[in-house]
């Protein structure tokens, strides 16, 4: 009943849908009252609507039972939905771990940003302390101790960029290239003199291709690394606020960790 399997007791496995079979597997695991629930890509073979429904079911179970959960996934959105902590793994190495909001906001390396699905990753150079140059623009960023002229890789999450209509707010002037409605959010691609950035925000008035606009990028939302850190694939030499804190206990009633790799 807890997993909405009432009335299916007499069905054989081939007579169950993919989502129902996954619920049966969860029920089997939970019936043993485990201390830890391990889930390896639990929803990867399911259609999107069923996958979302099962995510909600599992999150509800986490909140109701307080069971510690470890989820292995390639989907950063799934990790965010089901976990408080995230461990980013590549080639058998832990690249970063910590609260998922902190890791997403401050990836420790370009490789971590890639595995988390963070777009807006570009190359540039340090123009002067506190500023980087990319695509003919100068963007405020925490450059740390990097000297002027140092080649860097930098990224900014699309959710952290503020889009202003023409004439509104400050920031970098640009032109809308594309605008796509994604359910409750809108994803807008903006060209800034050859440098393209993606902005993602709450659903509102959609911009049209060709519309003038301005982008506001706060320096604390920009992560950057020397280009040799990209080649290393780890967090060596980060100039931004990227951190690799130790594990913390999740919120009361839900203790979830996700492994992304």
Coordinates of C-alpha atoms in Angstrom, one line a residue:
X1 CA 0.0 0.0 0.0
X2 CA 2.9 2.4 0.8
X3 CA 4.2 2.0 -2.7
X4 CA 0.8 2.0 -4.4
X5 CA 1.0 -1.7 -5.4
X6 CA -2.5 -2.6 -4.0
X7 CA -4.4 -4.9 -6.3
X8 CA -1.3 -6.2 -8.1
X9 CA -0.6 -9.1 -5.8
X10 CA -1.7 -11.8 -8.2
X11 CA 0.2 -10.5 -11.3
X12 CA 3.3 -12.2 -12.6
X13 CA 6.4 -10.1 -13.2
X14 CA 5.8 -9.9 -17.0
X15 CA 2.4 -8.4 -16.3
X16 CA 3.8 -5.4 -14.4
X17 CA 5.0 -2.2 -16.0
X18 CA 8.6 -1.0 -15.6
X19 CA 7.5 1.5 -12.9
X20 CA 5.6 -1.2 -11.0
X21 CA 8.6 -3.6 -11.1
X22 CA 10.8 -0.9 -9.7
X23 CA 8.3 -0.3 -6.9
X24 CA 8.3 -4.1 -6.1
X25 CA 12.1 -4.0 -5.9
X26 CA 11.9 -1.0 -3.5
X27 CA 9.3 -2.9 -1.4
X28 CA 11.5 -6.0 -1.2
X29 CA 14.4 -3.9 -0.1
X30 CA 12.5 -1.9 2.5
X31 CA 10.7 -5.0 3.9
X32 CA 14.0 -6.1 5.4
X33 CA 14.2 -2.8 7.4
X34 CA 17.8 -2.0 6.2
X35 CA 20.0 0.6 7.7
X36 CA 21.1 1.8 4.3
X37 CA 19.4 1.7 0.9
X38 CA 21.7 1.4 -2.1
X39 CA 20.3 2.4 -5.5
X40 CA 22.4 2.0 -8.7
X41 CA 20.8 4.0 -11.6
X42 CA 17.4 3.0 -10.3
X43 CA 15.3 4.9 -12.9
X44 CA 17.5 4.9 -16.0
X45 CA 15.4 2.5 -18.0
X46 CA 12.1 4.2 -17.3
X47 CA 10.1 6.8 -19.3
X48 CA 10.3 10.4 -18.1
X49 CA 6.8 10.6 -16.5
X50 CA 7.4 7.3 -14.6
X51 CA 10.9 8.3 -13.6
X52 CA 9.6 11.6 -12.1
X53 CA 6.8 9.8 -10.3
X54 CA 9.2 7.3 -8.8
X55 CA 11.6 10.1 -7.7
X56 CA 8.7 11.7 -5.8
X57 CA 7.8 8.3 -4.2
X58 CA 11.4 7.7 -3.1
X59 CA 11.8 11.2 -1.7
X60 CA 8.5 10.7 0.2
X61 CA 9.9 7.4 1.6
X62 CA 13.1 9.1 2.6
X63 CA 11.3 11.8 4.5
X64 CA 8.9 9.3 6.2
X65 CA 11.3 6.6 7.1
X66 CA 14.5 8.6 7.6
X67 CA 16.5 5.7 5.9
X68 CA 20.0 6.6 4.8
X69 CA 20.2 6.3 1.0
X70 CA 23.1 6.1 -1.4
X71 CA 22.2 6.7 -5.1
X72 CA 24.6 6.1 -8.0
X73 CA 23.5 8.2 -11.0
X74 CA 24.7 10.1 -14.0
X75 CA 21.8 12.6 -13.6
X76 CA 22.6 15.7 -11.6
X77 CA 18.9 16.6 -11.3
X78 CA 18.2 13.1 -9.8
X79 CA 21.1 13.6 -7.4
X80 CA 19.7 17.0 -6.3
X81 CA 16.2 15.5 -5.8
X82 CA 17.2 12.5 -3.7
X83 CA 20.3 13.6 -1.8
X84 CA 21.8 16.1 0.6
X85 CA 25.4 15.2 -0.1
X86 CA 27.1 14.4 -3.4
X87 CA 30.3 12.6 -4.3
X88 CA 31.6 13.3 -7.8
X89 CA 33.7 10.4 -9.2
X90 CA 35.7 10.0 -12.4
X91 CA 38.1 7.2 -13.4
X92 CA 37.8 5.7 -9.9
X93 CA 38.9 9.0 -8.2
X94 CA 36.8 11.2 -5.9
X95 CA 37.0 14.7 -7.5
X96 CA 34.8 16.5 -5.0
X97 CA 32.3 15.9 -2.2
X98 CA 30.0 17.9 0.0
X99 CA 26.5 19.4 0.2
X100 CA 25.0 19.3 -3.2
X101 CA 24.2 23.0 -3.3
X102 CA 27.8 23.9 -2.5
X103 CA 29.3 21.5 -5.0
X104 CA 27.0 22.8 -7.7
X105 CA 27.7 26.4 -6.9
X106 CA 31.5 25.9 -6.6
X107 CA 32.8 22.9 -8.7
X108 CA 36.4 22.1 -7.8
X109 CA 37.5 21.6 -11.4
X110 CA 36.2 21.8 -15.0
X111 CA 35.7 18.1 -15.0
X112 CA 33.4 18.3 -12.0
X113 CA 31.5 21.1 -13.7
X114 CA 31.1 18.8 -16.8
X115 CA 29.9 15.8 -14.8
X116 CA 27.4 18.1 -13.0
X117 CA 26.0 19.2 -16.3
X118 CA 27.0 22.8 -15.7
X119 CA 26.9 24.7 -19.0
X120 CA 28.6 28.0 -19.8
X121 CA 32.1 26.7 -19.6
X122 CA 34.6 28.8 -21.6
X123 CA 38.2 29.7 -21.8
X124 CA 39.7 33.1 -21.2
X125 CA 42.7 34.9 -19.6
X126 CA 43.1 36.9 -16.4
X127 CA 42.9 40.5 -17.4
X128 CA 43.9 41.9 -14.0
X129 CA 43.1 41.1 -10.4
X130 CA 39.4 40.5 -10.1
X131 CA 38.7 40.4 -13.8
X132 CA 38.9 37.8 -16.6
X133 CA 38.8 38.5 -20.4
X134 CA 36.8 36.2 -22.7
X135 CA 35.3 36.8 -26.1
X136 CA 36.2 40.5 -26.1
X137 CA 34.5 41.1 -22.7
X138 CA 35.8 41.7 -19.2
X139 CA 33.9 39.8 -16.5
X140 CA 34.3 40.3 -12.8
X141 CA 35.5 37.1 -11.1
X142 CA 37.6 36.0 -8.1
X143 CA 40.9 35.5 -9.8
X144 CA 42.8 34.7 -6.5
X145 CA 46.5 34.9 -6.9
X146 CA 46.6 34.3 -10.7
X147 CA 48.7 36.8 -12.5
X148 CA 47.5 38.8 -15.5
X149 CA 47.7 36.9 -18.8
X150 CA 47.1 33.4 -17.1
X151 CA 45.0 31.2 -19.4
X152 CA 41.9 30.0 -17.5
X153 CA 38.8 27.9 -17.8
X154 CA 35.7 29.5 -16.3
X155 CA 32.1 28.6 -15.8
X156 CA 28.9 30.2 -14.4
X157 CA 25.7 28.2 -13.7
X158 CA 22.9 29.4 -15.9
X159 CA 20.6 29.8 -12.9
X160 CA 22.9 32.4 -11.4
X161 CA 22.8 34.8 -14.4
X162 CA 20.2 37.6 -14.4
X163 CA 18.6 38.5 -17.7
X164 CA 17.4 42.0 -18.2
X165 CA 15.4 43.3 -21.1
X166 CA 16.9 46.1 -23.2
X167 CA 17.3 49.2 -21.1
X168 CA 16.8 47.4 -17.8
X169 CA 19.5 46.9 -15.3
X170 CA 23.2 46.9 -15.9
X171 CA 25.6 44.2 -17.1
X172 CA 26.8 43.1 -20.5
X173 CA 24.8 44.0 -23.5
X174 CA 23.8 41.2 -25.9
X175 CA 21.3 39.7 -28.3
X176 CA 18.9 36.8 -27.7
X177 CA 19.8 33.8 -29.9
X178 CA 17.1 31.4 -28.7
X179 CA 14.6 31.0 -26.0
X180 CA 13.0 27.6 -25.0
X181 CA 10.2 27.0 -22.4
X182 CA 11.1 24.0 -20.2
X183 CA 8.0 23.5 -18.1
X184 CA 8.3 25.9 -15.2
X185 CA 11.6 27.4 -16.4
X186 CA 12.8 29.2 -19.5
X187 CA 16.2 28.7 -21.0
X188 CA 17.6 31.6 -23.0
X189 CA 20.8 31.7 -25.1
X190 CA 22.4 35.1 -25.4
X191 CA 25.2 36.2 -27.7
X192 CA 27.6 38.7 -26.2
X193 CA 29.8 39.8 -29.1
X194 CA 30.7 36.2 -30.0
X195 CA 30.5 34.8 -26.5
X196 CA 27.3 32.8 -25.9
X197 CA 25.9 32.2 -22.4
X198 CA 22.8 30.3 -21.4
X199 CA 20.4 31.7 -18.8
X200 CA 17.8 29.6 -16.9
X201 CA 15.0 31.2 -14.9
X202 CA 11.4 31.0 -13.8
X203 CA 8.8 30.9 -16.5
X204 CA 7.8 34.5 -17.5
X205 CA 7.6 36.6 -20.6
X206 CA 9.7 34.8 -23.3
X207 CA 12.3 36.8 -25.2
X208 CA 12.4 36.4 -29.0
X209 CA 15.4 35.7 -31.1
X210 CA 17.0 39.0 -32.1
X211 CA 15.8 40.9 -29.0
X212 CA 18.4 43.2 -27.3
X213 CA 19.1 42.4 -23.7
X214 CA 21.7 42.6 -20.9
X215 CA 23.2 39.9 -18.6
X216 CA 24.2 40.4 -15.1
X217 CA 26.9 38.0 -13.8
X218 CA 27.9 38.4 -10.1
X219 CA 31.6 37.7 -9.5
X220 CA 30.9 35.2 -6.7
X221 CA 29.0 32.9 -9.0
X222 CA 32.0 32.5 -11.5
X223 CA 34.4 29.6 -10.9
X224 CA 37.7 29.6 -12.7
X225 CA 40.8 27.5 -12.9
X226 CA 44.2 27.7 -14.7
X227 CA 44.0 25.7 -17.9
X228 CA 46.5 23.2 -16.7
X229 CA 43.9 22.2 -14.0
X230 CA 41.6 21.2 -16.8
X231 CA 44.3 18.9 -18.3
X232 CA 44.8 17.4 -14.8
X233 CA 41.0 16.8 -14.5
X234 CA 41.1 17.6 -10.8
X235 CA 40.8 20.6 -8.5
X236 CA 44.4 21.6 -8.5
X237 CA 45.0 25.3 -8.4
X238 CA 41.4 26.5 -8.3
X239 CA 41.2 30.3 -8.2
X240 CA 37.6 30.5 -7.3
X241 CA 35.8 29.5 -4.1
X242 CA 35.5 25.8 -5.0
X243 CA 35.7 23.7 -1.9
X244 CA 35.9 20.0 -1.0
X245 CA 34.3 19.8 2.5
X246 CA 34.0 16.6 4.4
X247 CA 30.7 14.8 4.7
X248 CA 28.0 16.3 6.8
X249 CA 24.8 14.8 8.2
X250 CA 21.7 15.5 6.2
X251 CA 18.6 17.2 7.4
X252 CA 16.5 15.4 10.1
X253 CA 14.2 12.8 8.5
X254 CA 16.2 12.5 5.3
X255 CA 19.8 11.4 4.9
X256 CA 20.7 10.9 1.2
X257 CA 23.9 10.8 -0.7
X258 CA 24.5 10.6 -4.4
X259 CA 27.5 9.4 -6.4
X260 CA 27.9 11.1 -9.8
X261 CA 30.4 9.8 -12.3

